[in-house]
CSV table of C-alpha atoms in Angstrom, one decimal:
chain,number,residue,atom,x,y,z
F,1467,ARG,CA,21.8,56.0,-164.3
F,1468,VAL,CA,23.0,52.8,-162.9
F,1469,SER,CA,25.1,54.5,-159.9
F,1470,PHE,CA,21.4,56.3,-159.3
F,1471,MET,CA,19.4,52.5,-159.4
F,1472,ASN,CA,22.1,51.4,-156.6
F,1473,ASN,CA,21.6,54.3,-154.7
F,1474,GLN,CA,17.9,53.7,-154.6
F,1475,LYS,CA,18.6,50.1,-152.7
F,1476,PRO,CA,17.7,50.1,-149.3
F,1477,GLN,CA,20.6,50.1,-146.6
F,1478,LYS,CA,21.0,46.6,-145.0
F,1479,PRO,CA,20.9,47.1,-141.1
F,1480,THR,CA,24.5,46.1,-140.2
F,1481,LEU,CA,26.0,45.0,-136.9
F,1482,SER,CA,28.2,47.6,-135.2
F,1483,GLY,CA,31.7,47.4,-136.6
F,1484,GLN,CA,33.3,46.7,-133.2
F,1485,ARG,CA,31.4,43.8,-132.5
F,1486,PHE,CA,31.6,42.3,-136.1
F,1487,LYS,CA,35.1,42.4,-136.0
F,1488,THR,CA,35.6,40.7,-132.6
F,1489,ARG,CA,33.2,37.9,-133.5
F,1490,LYS,CA,35.3,37.1,-136.8
F,1491,ARG,CA,38.4,36.9,-134.8
F,1492,ASP,CA,36.9,34.5,-132.5
F,1493,GLU,CA,35.4,32.3,-135.7
F,1494,LYS,CA,38.8,32.4,-136.8
F,1495,GLU,CA,40.3,31.4,-133.5
F,1496,ARG,CA,38.2,28.8,-133.2
F,1497,PHE,CA,39.2,26.9,-136.2
F,1498,ASP,CA,42.4,27.5,-136.9
F,1499,PRO,CA,43.9,24.0,-136.2
F,1500,THR,CA,47.5,25.0,-136.9
F,1501,GLN,CA,48.8,25.2,-133.3
F,1502,PHE,CA,46.6,22.2,-132.5
F,1503,GLN,CA,48.4,20.3,-135.3
F,1504,ASP,CA,52.1,21.1,-134.4
F,1505,CYS,CA,51.4,19.8,-130.9
F,1506,ILE,CA,50.2,16.5,-132.2
F,1507,ILE,CA,53.0,16.2,-134.9
F,1508,GLN,CA,55.3,16.7,-132.6
F,1509,GLY,CA,54.6,14.2,-130.0
F,1510,LEU,CA,54.1,11.9,-132.7
F,1511,THR,CA,57.3,12.5,-134.0
F,1512,GLU,CA,59.1,12.3,-130.8
F,1513,ALA,CA,57.3,8.8,-129.7
F,1514,GLY,CA,58.3,7.5,-133.4
F,1515,THR,CA,57.3,3.7,-134.3
F,1516,ASP,CA,56.6,2.6,-131.0
F,1517,LEU,CA,52.9,2.6,-130.7
F,1518,GLU,CA,52.8,2.4,-127.1
F,1519,ALA,CA,54.3,5.5,-126.9
F,1520,VAL,CA,52.1,6.9,-129.3
F,1521,ALA,CA,48.9,5.6,-127.0
F,1522,LYS,CA,50.5,7.3,-124.0
F,1523,PHE,CA,51.2,10.4,-125.6
F,1524,LEU,CA,47.6,10.6,-127.2
F,1525,ASP,CA,46.3,10.0,-123.6
F,1526,ALA,CA,47.9,12.4,-121.9
F,1527,SER,CA,47.3,15.1,-124.4
F,1528,GLY,CA,43.4,15.1,-124.1
F,1529,ALA,CA,44.0,16.7,-120.9
F,1530,LYS,CA,45.8,19.7,-122.6
F,1531,LEU,CA,44.6,20.2,-126.2
F,1532,ASP,CA,40.8,20.1,-127.4
F,1533,TYR,CA,40.0,17.1,-128.6
F,1534,ARG,CA,36.5,17.8,-129.0
F,1535,ARG,CA,36.6,20.9,-131.3
F,1536,TYR,CA,39.8,19.1,-133.6
F,1537,ALA,CA,38.4,15.7,-133.7
F,1538,GLU,CA,38.8,15.8,-137.2
F,1539,THR,CA,42.3,17.1,-137.2
F,1540,LEU,CA,43.7,14.5,-135.0
F,1541,PHE,CA,42.1,11.6,-136.9
F,1542,ASP,CA,43.2,13.0,-140.1
F,1543,ILE,CA,47.1,13.1,-138.8
F,1544,LEU,CA,46.7,9.6,-136.9
F,1545,VAL,CA,45.6,8.1,-140.3
F,1546,ALA,CA,47.0,10.4,-143.0
F,1547,GLY,CA,49.9,12.2,-141.3
F,1548,GLY,CA,48.5,15.4,-141.7
F,1549,MET,CA,45.7,17.5,-142.6
F,1550,LEU,CA,43.4,16.6,-145.4
F,1551,ALA,CA,42.2,18.8,-147.9
F,1552,PRO,CA,38.5,17.6,-149.4
F,1553,GLY,CA,39.3,14.7,-151.9
F,1554,GLY,CA,42.2,13.1,-149.7
F,1555,THR,CA,45.1,14.8,-150.5
F,1556,LEU,CA,47.4,16.2,-148.0
F,1557,ALA,CA,47.1,19.6,-147.5
F,1558,ASP,CA,50.4,21.4,-148.9
F,1559,ASP,CA,51.4,24.0,-146.6
F,1560,MET,CA,51.1,21.8,-143.3
F,1561,THR,CA,53.9,20.3,-141.0
F,1562,ARG,CA,53.1,16.4,-141.5
F,1563,THR,CA,54.5,13.4,-139.6
F,1564,ASN,CA,55.5,9.5,-140.7
F,1565,VAL,CA,53.8,8.4,-137.4
F,1566,CYS,CA,50.2,7.3,-139.2
F,1567,VAL,CA,48.4,4.8,-140.8
F,1568,PHE,CA,49.4,5.6,-144.0
F,1569,ALA,CA,53.1,5.7,-143.6
F,1570,ALA,CA,53.2,2.6,-141.9
F,1571,GLN,CA,54.1,-1.3,-143.0
F,1572,GLU,CA,51.2,-2.6,-145.4
F,1573,ASP,CA,50.3,-6.1,-142.9
F,1574,LEU,CA,48.0,-7.1,-140.7
F,1575,GLU,CA,50.2,-6.9,-137.5
F,1576,THR,CA,50.6,-3.2,-138.0
F,1577,MET,CA,47.1,-2.5,-138.7
F,1578,GLN,CA,46.2,-4.6,-135.6
F,1579,ALA,CA,48.8,-2.6,-133.3
F,1580,PHE,CA,47.1,1.0,-135.1
F,1581,ALA,CA,43.4,0.0,-134.0
F,1582,GLN,CA,45.2,-0.5,-130.4
F,1583,VAL,CA,45.9,3.0,-130.6
F,1584,PHE,CA,42.3,3.8,-131.5
F,1585,ASN,CA,41.0,1.8,-129.4
F,1586,LYS,CA,42.9,3.1,-126.2
F,1587,LEU,CA,42.1,6.5,-127.4
F,1588,ILE,CA,37.8,6.5,-127.9
F,1589,ARG,CA,37.6,4.0,-125.0
F,1590,ARG,CA,39.3,7.0,-122.6
F,1591,TYR,CA,37.4,9.8,-124.7
F,1592,LYS,CA,34.4,8.6,-125.0
F,1593,TYR,CA,32.8,11.8,-126.9
F,1594,LEU,CA,35.4,11.0,-129.6
F,1595,GLU,CA,33.2,8.0,-130.9
F,1596,LYS,CA,31.0,10.1,-133.0
F,1597,GLY,CA,34.0,12.2,-134.5
F,1598,PHE,CA,35.9,8.5,-135.4
F,1599,GLU,CA,32.7,7.3,-136.8
F,1600,ASP,CA,31.9,10.6,-139.3
F,1601,GLU,CA,36.0,10.4,-140.1
F,1602,VAL,CA,36.0,7.1,-141.4
F,1603,LYS,CA,32.7,7.6,-143.3
F,1604,LYS,CA,34.8,10.8,-144.7
F,1605,LEU,CA,37.9,8.7,-145.3
F,1606,LEU,CA,35.6,6.1,-147.5
F,1607,LEU,CA,34.6,8.9,-149.8
F,1608,PHE,CA,38.3,10.0,-150.3
F,1609,LEU,CA,39.4,7.0,-151.1
F,1610,LYS,CA,39.8,7.5,-154.7
F,1611,GLY,CA,42.3,10.0,-153.3
F,1612,PHE,CA,44.5,7.9,-151.6
F,1613,SER,CA,47.3,5.2,-153.7
F,1614,GLU,CA,46.4,1.5,-153.5
F,1615,SER,CA,48.9,0.7,-150.6
F,1616,GLU,CA,47.1,3.6,-148.5
F,1617,ARG,CA,43.8,2.2,-149.4
F,1618,ASN,CA,44.6,-1.5,-148.3
F,1619,LYS,CA,46.1,-0.3,-145.0
F,1620,LEU,CA,42.8,1.7,-144.2
F,1621,ALA,CA,40.8,-1.2,-145.4
F,1622,MET,CA,42.5,-3.7,-142.8
F,1623,LEU,CA,42.4,-1.4,-140.0
F,1624,THR,CA,38.4,-0.5,-140.4
F,1625,GLY,CA,38.1,-4.4,-140.9
F,1626,ILE,CA,40.0,-4.8,-137.5
F,1627,LEU,CA,37.8,-1.7,-136.0
F,1628,LEU,CA,34.4,-3.1,-137.1
F,1629,ALA,CA,35.3,-6.4,-135.6
F,1630,ASN,CA,36.4,-5.1,-132.1
F,1631,GLY,CA,33.2,-2.8,-132.2
F,1632,THR,CA,34.9,0.3,-132.0
F,1633,LEU,CA,33.2,1.1,-135.6
F,1634,ASN,CA,29.4,0.6,-136.5
F,1635,ALA,CA,28.7,-1.4,-139.9
F,1636,SER,CA,26.9,1.6,-140.4
F,1637,ILE,CA,30.0,3.3,-141.7
F,1638,LEU,CA,29.9,0.7,-144.8
F,1639,ASN,CA,27.5,3.2,-146.6
F,1640,SER,CA,30.1,5.2,-147.7
F,1641,LEU,CA,31.3,2.6,-150.3
F,1642,TYR,CA,27.8,2.5,-152.1
F,1643,ASN,CA,28.5,5.7,-153.2
F,1644,GLU,CA,28.1,5.8,-157.0
F,1645,ASN,CA,32.0,6.7,-158.4
F,1646,LEU,CA,33.6,4.8,-156.4
F,1647,VAL,CA,31.3,1.7,-157.0
F,1648,LYS,CA,31.7,2.8,-161.1
F,1649,GLU,CA,35.4,2.2,-160.8
F,1650,GLY,CA,35.8,-0.8,-158.6
F,1651,VAL,CA,37.2,0.8,-155.8
F,1652,SER,CA,34.7,-0.2,-153.3
F,1653,ALA,CA,34.5,-3.8,-154.3
F,1654,ALA,CA,38.5,-3.8,-154.0
F,1655,PHE,CA,38.1,-2.5,-150.6
F,1656,ALA,CA,35.7,-4.6,-149.3
F,1657,VAL,CA,37.4,-7.4,-150.2
F,1658,LYS,CA,40.4,-6.2,-147.5
F,1659,LEU,CA,38.2,-4.8,-145.4
F,1660,PHE,CA,36.0,-8.1,-145.0
F,1661,LYS,CA,39.1,-10.4,-145.3
F,1662,SER,CA,40.6,-8.4,-141.8
F,1663,TRP,CA,37.4,-8.4,-140.5
F,1664,ILE,CA,36.5,-12.3,-140.8
F,1665,ASN,CA,40.5,-13.0,-139.6
F,1666,GLU,CA,39.3,-11.3,-136.5
F,1667,LYS,CA,36.0,-12.8,-135.8
F,1668,ASP,CA,34.3,-15.2,-138.1
F,1669,ILE,CA,31.5,-15.0,-140.7
F,1670,ASN,CA,28.5,-15.8,-138.3
F,1671,ALA,CA,29.8,-12.5,-136.3
F,1672,VAL,CA,29.8,-10.6,-139.6
F,1673,ALA,CA,26.8,-11.3,-140.3
F,1674,VAL,CA,25.0,-10.5,-136.9
F,1675,SER,CA,26.7,-6.9,-137.5
F,1676,LEU,CA,25.5,-6.4,-140.9
F,1677,ARG,CA,22.2,-7.2,-140.0
F,1678,LYS,CA,21.9,-5.0,-137.1
F,1679,VAL,CA,22.3,-2.1,-139.7
F,1680,ASN,CA,20.4,-3.6,-142.3
F,1681,MET,CA,23.5,-4.4,-144.5
F,1682,ASP,CA,23.0,-7.8,-145.2
F,1683,ASN,CA,21.0,-7.9,-148.0
F,1684,ARG,CA,23.0,-4.8,-149.4
F,1685,LEU,CA,26.2,-6.4,-150.4
F,1686,MET,CA,25.6,-6.8,-154.3
F,1687,GLU,CA,25.5,-3.0,-154.1
F,1688,LEU,CA,29.2,-3.1,-153.8
F,1689,PHE,CA,28.8,-3.4,-158.0
F,1690,PRO,CA,27.5,-1.4,-160.6
F,1691,ALA,CA,24.0,-2.1,-161.5
F,1692,ASN,CA,24.8,-4.6,-164.6
F,1693,LYS,CA,26.9,-6.6,-162.3
F,1694,GLN,CA,24.6,-6.7,-159.5
F,1695,SER,CA,24.1,-10.9,-159.5
F,1696,VAL,CA,24.9,-13.7,-156.9
F,1697,GLU,CA,27.1,-15.3,-159.9
F,1698,HIS,CA,28.9,-11.9,-160.1
F,1699,PHE,CA,29.5,-11.5,-156.3
F,1700,SER,CA,30.4,-14.9,-155.7
F,1701,LYS,CA,33.0,-15.4,-158.7
F,1702,TYR,CA,34.8,-12.0,-157.7
F,1703,PHE,CA,34.8,-12.5,-153.7
F,1704,THR,CA,35.8,-16.4,-154.1
F,1705,GLU,CA,38.8,-15.5,-156.4
F,1706,ALA,CA,39.8,-13.2,-153.8
F,1707,GLY,CA,39.5,-15.9,-151.2
F,1708,LEU,CA,36.8,-15.0,-149.4
F,1709,LYS,CA,34.8,-18.2,-150.3
F,1710,GLU,CA,32.3,-17.6,-146.8
F,1711,LEU,CA,31.2,-14.2,-147.7
F,1712,SER,CA,30.1,-15.6,-151.1
F,1713,GLU,CA,28.0,-18.2,-149.4
F,1714,TYR,CA,26.5,-15.8,-147.3
F,1715,VAL,CA,25.5,-13.6,-149.9
F,1716,ARG,CA,23.9,-16.9,-151.8
F,1717,ASN,CA,22.3,-17.9,-148.6
F,1718,GLN,CA,20.9,-14.6,-148.3
F,1719,GLN,CA,19.7,-14.2,-151.7
F,1720,THR,CA,18.0,-17.6,-151.3
F,1721,ILE,CA,16.5,-16.6,-148.0
F,1722,GLY,CA,15.1,-13.7,-150.0
F,1723,ALA,CA,13.6,-15.5,-152.7
F,1724,ARG,CA,11.9,-18.0,-150.8
F,1725,LYS,CA,9.9,-15.4,-148.5
F,1726,GLU,CA,9.2,-13.5,-151.8
F,1727,LEU,CA,7.8,-16.9,-152.8
F,1728,GLN,CA,5.5,-17.6,-149.7
F,1729,LYS,CA,4.1,-13.9,-150.0
F,1730,GLU,CA,3.4,-14.7,-153.6
F,1731,LEU,CA,1.9,-18.0,-153.1
F,1732,GLN,CA,-0.5,-16.9,-150.1
F,1733,GLU,CA,-1.7,-14.1,-152.5
F,1734,GLN,CA,-2.6,-16.8,-155.3
F,1735,MET,CA,-4.1,-18.8,-152.9
F,1736,SER,CA,-6.3,-15.9,-151.8
F,1737,ARG,CA,-7.4,-15.1,-154.6
F,1738,GLY,CA,-8.1,-18.5,-155.9
F,1739,ASP,CA,-5.9,-18.9,-158.8
F,1740,PRO,CA,-6.1,-22.1,-160.6
F,1741,PHE,CA,-3.4,-24.6,-159.4
F,1742,LYS,CA,-2.0,-25.4,-162.5
F,1743,ASP,CA,-1.2,-21.4,-162.8
F,1744,ILE,CA,0.4,-21.8,-159.2
F,1745,ILE,CA,2.2,-24.9,-160.1
F,1746,LEU,CA,3.8,-23.3,-163.4
F,1747,TYR,CA,4.8,-20.0,-161.3
F,1748,VAL,CA,6.3,-22.1,-158.5
F,1749,LYS,CA,8.6,-24.4,-160.8
F,1750,GLU,CA,9.5,-21.1,-162.4
F,1751,GLU,CA,10.9,-19.8,-159.4
F,1752,MET,CA,12.4,-23.0,-158.2
F,1753,LYS,CA,14.5,-22.8,-161.2
F,1754,LYS,CA,15.4,-19.1,-160.9
F,1755,ASN,CA,16.8,-19.2,-157.6
F,1756,ASN,CA,17.8,-23.1,-157.1
F,1757,ILE,CA,15.2,-23.5,-154.7
F,1758,SER,CA,15.0,-27.7,-153.8
F,1759,GLU,CA,11.7,-29.3,-153.9
F,1760,GLN,CA,11.9,-29.8,-150.4
F,1761,THR,CA,12.1,-26.1,-149.2
F,1762,VAL,CA,9.2,-25.6,-151.6
F,1763,VAL,CA,6.9,-28.3,-150.1
F,1764,ALA,CA,7.7,-27.0,-146.9
F,1765,ILE,CA,6.8,-23.2,-148.2
F,1766,ILE,CA,3.3,-24.9,-149.5
F,1767,TRP,CA,2.4,-26.5,-146.5
F,1768,SER,CA,2.9,-23.5,-144.8
F,1769,SER,CA,1.0,-21.3,-146.9
F,1770,VAL,CA,-1.7,-23.5,-147.3
F,1771,MET,CA,-1.9,-23.8,-143.4
F,1772,SER,CA,-2.2,-19.9,-143.2
F,1773,THR,CA,-5.0,-19.2,-145.4
F,1774,VAL,CA,-7.5,-20.3,-142.8
F,1775,GLU,CA,-9.0,-19.2,-139.7
F,1776,TRP,CA,-9.1,-22.3,-137.7
F,1777,ASN,CA,-11.7,-23.8,-135.1
F,1778,LYS,CA,-10.8,-23.5,-131.8
F,1779,LYS,CA,-12.5,-26.7,-131.0
F,1780,GLU,CA,-10.6,-29.8,-131.1
F,1781,GLU,CA,-13.3,-31.9,-132.1
F,1782,LEU,CA,-14.3,-29.4,-135.3
F,1783,VAL,CA,-10.9,-28.3,-136.4
F,1784,ALA,CA,-10.0,-32.3,-137.6
F,1785,GLU,CA,-13.0,-32.1,-139.5
F,1786,GLN,CA,-12.4,-28.9,-140.7
F,1787,ALA,CA,-8.6,-29.1,-141.6
F,1788,ILE,CA,-9.5,-32.7,-143.8
F,1789,LYS,CA,-12.0,-30.5,-145.7
F,1790,HIS,CA,-9.5,-27.6,-146.3
F,1791,LEU,CA,-6.4,-30.1,-147.1
F,1792,LYS,CA,-8.4,-32.4,-149.5
F,1793,GLN,CA,-9.0,-29.1,-151.8
F,1794,TYR,CA,-5.2,-28.4,-151.7
F,1795,SER,CA,-3.8,-32.3,-152.0
F,1796,PRO,CA,-3.3,-31.9,-156.0
F,1797,LEU,CA,-0.7,-28.9,-155.3
F,1798,LEU,CA,1.4,-30.4,-152.6
F,1799,ALA,CA,1.1,-33.5,-154.7
F,1800,ALA,CA,2.8,-31.5,-157.6
F,1801,PHE,CA,5.9,-31.2,-155.2
F,1802,THR,CA,6.4,-34.2,-153.5
F,1803,THR,CA,7.8,-36.1,-156.4
F,1804,GLN,CA,10.7,-37.3,-154.2
F,1805,GLY,CA,10.9,-39.4,-151.1
F,1806,GLN,CA,12.8,-36.6,-149.6
F,1807,SER,CA,10.1,-34.3,-150.1
F,1808,GLU,CA,7.0,-36.5,-148.8
F,1809,LEU,CA,9.3,-37.2,-145.5
F,1810,THR,CA,9.9,-33.3,-145.2
F,1811,LEU,CA,6.3,-33.0,-145.6
F,1812,LEU,CA,5.4,-35.4,-142.8
F,1813,LEU,CA,7.6,-33.7,-140.9
F,1814,LYS,CA,6.2,-30.3,-141.2
F,1815,ILE,CA,2.7,-32.0,-140.4
F,1816,GLN,CA,4.2,-33.6,-137.0
F,1817,GLU,CA,5.6,-30.0,-136.0
F,1818,TYR,CA,2.3,-28.1,-136.7
F,1819,CYS,CA,0.0,-30.4,-135.2
F,1820,TYR,CA,2.7,-30.2,-132.2
F,1821,ASP,CA,2.9,-26.5,-132.4
F,1822,ASN,CA,-1.0,-26.1,-132.7
F,1823,ILE,CA,-2.6,-28.1,-129.8
F,1824,HIS,CA,-6.0,-28.4,-131.1
F,1825,PHE,CA,-4.2,-30.3,-134.2
F,1826,MET,CA,-2.8,-33.0,-131.7
F,1827,LYS,CA,-5.6,-35.7,-132.4
F,1828,ALA,CA,-5.7,-34.7,-136.3
F,1829,PHE,CA,-1.9,-35.9,-137.5
F,1830,GLN,CA,-3.1,-39.6,-138.3
F,1831,LYS,CA,-6.4,-38.4,-140.4
F,1832,ILE,CA,-4.2,-35.9,-142.4
F,1833,VAL,CA,-1.4,-38.4,-143.4
F,1834,VAL,CA,-4.2,-41.2,-144.2
F,1835,LEU,CA,-6.0,-38.1,-146.2
F,1836,PHE,CA,-2.5,-37.8,-148.1
F,1837,TYR,CA,-2.0,-41.4,-148.4
F,1838,LYS,CA,-5.4,-41.6,-149.8
F,1839,ALA,CA,-4.9,-38.3,-152.2
F,1840,GLU,CA,-1.5,-40.1,-153.3
F,1841,VAL,CA,0.9,-37.1,-151.7
F,1842,LEU,CA,2.5,-39.2,-149.7
F,1843,SER,CA,3.2,-42.8,-150.2
F,1844,GLU,CA,4.1,-45.6,-148.0
F,1845,GLU,CA,7.7,-46.2,-148.0
F,1846,PRO,CA,8.5,-42.2,-146.5
F,1847,ILE,CA,5.6,-43.3,-144.2
F,1848,LEU,CA,7.1,-46.1,-142.9
F,1849,LYS,CA,10.4,-44.7,-142.7
F,1850,TRP,CA,8.8,-41.8,-140.8
F,1851,TYR,CA,7.3,-44.2,-138.2
F,1852,LYS,CA,10.3,-46.2,-137.9
F,1853,ASP,CA,13.3,-43.5,-137.1
F,1854,ALA,CA,12.9,-40.4,-139.5
F,1855,HIS,CA,10.0,-38.5,-136.8
F,1856,LEU,CA,10.7,-35.5,-134.5
F,1857,ALA,CA,10.9,-35.9,-130.9
F,1858,LYS,CA,8.1,-33.1,-131.0
F,1859,GLY,CA,4.9,-35.2,-129.5
F,1860,LYS,CA,6.4,-38.3,-130.8
F,1861,SER,CA,4.5,-41.0,-128.4
F,1862,VAL,CA,1.5,-39.4,-129.1
F,1863,PHE,CA,1.8,-39.5,-132.8
F,1864,LEU,CA,3.6,-42.7,-133.2
F,1865,GLU,CA,0.5,-44.4,-131.0
F,1866,GLN,CA,-2.1,-42.5,-133.6
F,1867,MET,CA,-0.2,-44.1,-136.5
F,1868,LYS,CA,0.3,-47.7,-135.1
F,1869,LYS,CA,-2.9,-49.4,-136.8
F,1870,PHE,CA,-2.4,-47.3,-140.1
F,1871,VAL,CA,1.4,-48.3,-140.4
F,1872,GLU,CA,0.4,-52.0,-139.4
F,1873,TRP,CA,-2.0,-51.9,-142.2
F,1874,LEU,CA,0.6,-50.5,-144.6
F,1875,LYS,CA,3.2,-53.0,-143.8
F,1876,ASN,CA,0.2,-56.1,-144.3
F,1877,ALA,CA,-1.0,-54.3,-147.7
F,1878,GLU,CA,3.1,-54.2,-148.6
F,1879,GLU,CA,3.5,-58.1,-147.8
F,1880,GLU,CA,0.3,-59.1,-149.6
F,1881,SER,CA,1.2,-57.0,-152.6
F,1882,GLU,CA,4.4,-58.5,-152.8
F,1883,SER,CA,3.4,-62.2,-152.4
F,1884,GLU,CA,0.8,-61.7,-155.3
F,1885,ALA,CA,3.5,-60.4,-157.5
F,1886,GLU,CA,5.5,-63.5,-156.7
F,1887,GLU,CA,2.6,-65.7,-157.3
F,1888,GLY,CA,2.0,-63.8,-160.9
F,1889,ASP,CA,5.7,-64.5,-161.6
């Protein structure tokens, strides 16, 4: 009965036998890298540890051998000495060479020399760029298959190649692989990689590269979820001698927290939340993210100023600004408890009035309003006037403030002499 059922199946159309066989044979030939591997390994072994000779041999072989088709094999050999099986072990039945990254000495100088070999090769054969990037991504996923020393060499080499632009920072995505992160392989690898990258360039150049591929805010993901804190990151990388990377991540976090604070503030203001709730929220954020009062007062000022459609007429805008700012002065007053914060606010007002031309004549009115509302006190105003102002529009603003400053000075002198009389 069973055989009868089988016979009922409609026959699948097949290609004629002859054609099928040929295609099969072509396939095998196309992806049989053995011969390619033997040629490369022989050439490398002859060149030996003279990496200049290795570079020359690779340059010349590109004309004879099919680098385009066998890019993966080529890079496997240059890094590991032979073809890699999935997982990162060397394929057993293949010949191998000791002229490769993994068999070289584990020091920066040797890795710099190897980086030159890859540089020259990829500059000469531009089409290898993509293949090399894919290779490095693959090697990073295979990290657990390599020895610690092999990983260190690969990390140094990758850092150098990132620094000189042969590789793009997007390859770091491979390090976020769950298994690598969980076992601490990613973080340990990142230490060596960033050390050699920063050694070649500096932290600012590294930051620019990371920002280009949106990695600047993802470095914490090198750790498992329960360890993704600035504290943990900072401790780990500082102890490993990468204080500048720790500080960079700390700054990134603060910038992120500030943006978040500003966004939330603007929403609370547009909803018309009570000031006491807003003040409470801001104070919690300051504590949680270690944000200074100076930073906060600047954020509040720009949030307050961005909630309004300002009149385009100069004579009307000052009136509108005074009305608006009077309403928000209790909120600003809550975050000008230090002279330095008051000065920060003064400079922000100056900058704003200078950058928004309709506000040029409103500067003095705003300062006087804030003085009356006890947001600003005389000492910071006098300091601003004397030597702490910005260059932006200073002659206009100092002129506007002249009378008020004289009045402040007189008032101060009077109160001092009254105090003396009272003694």
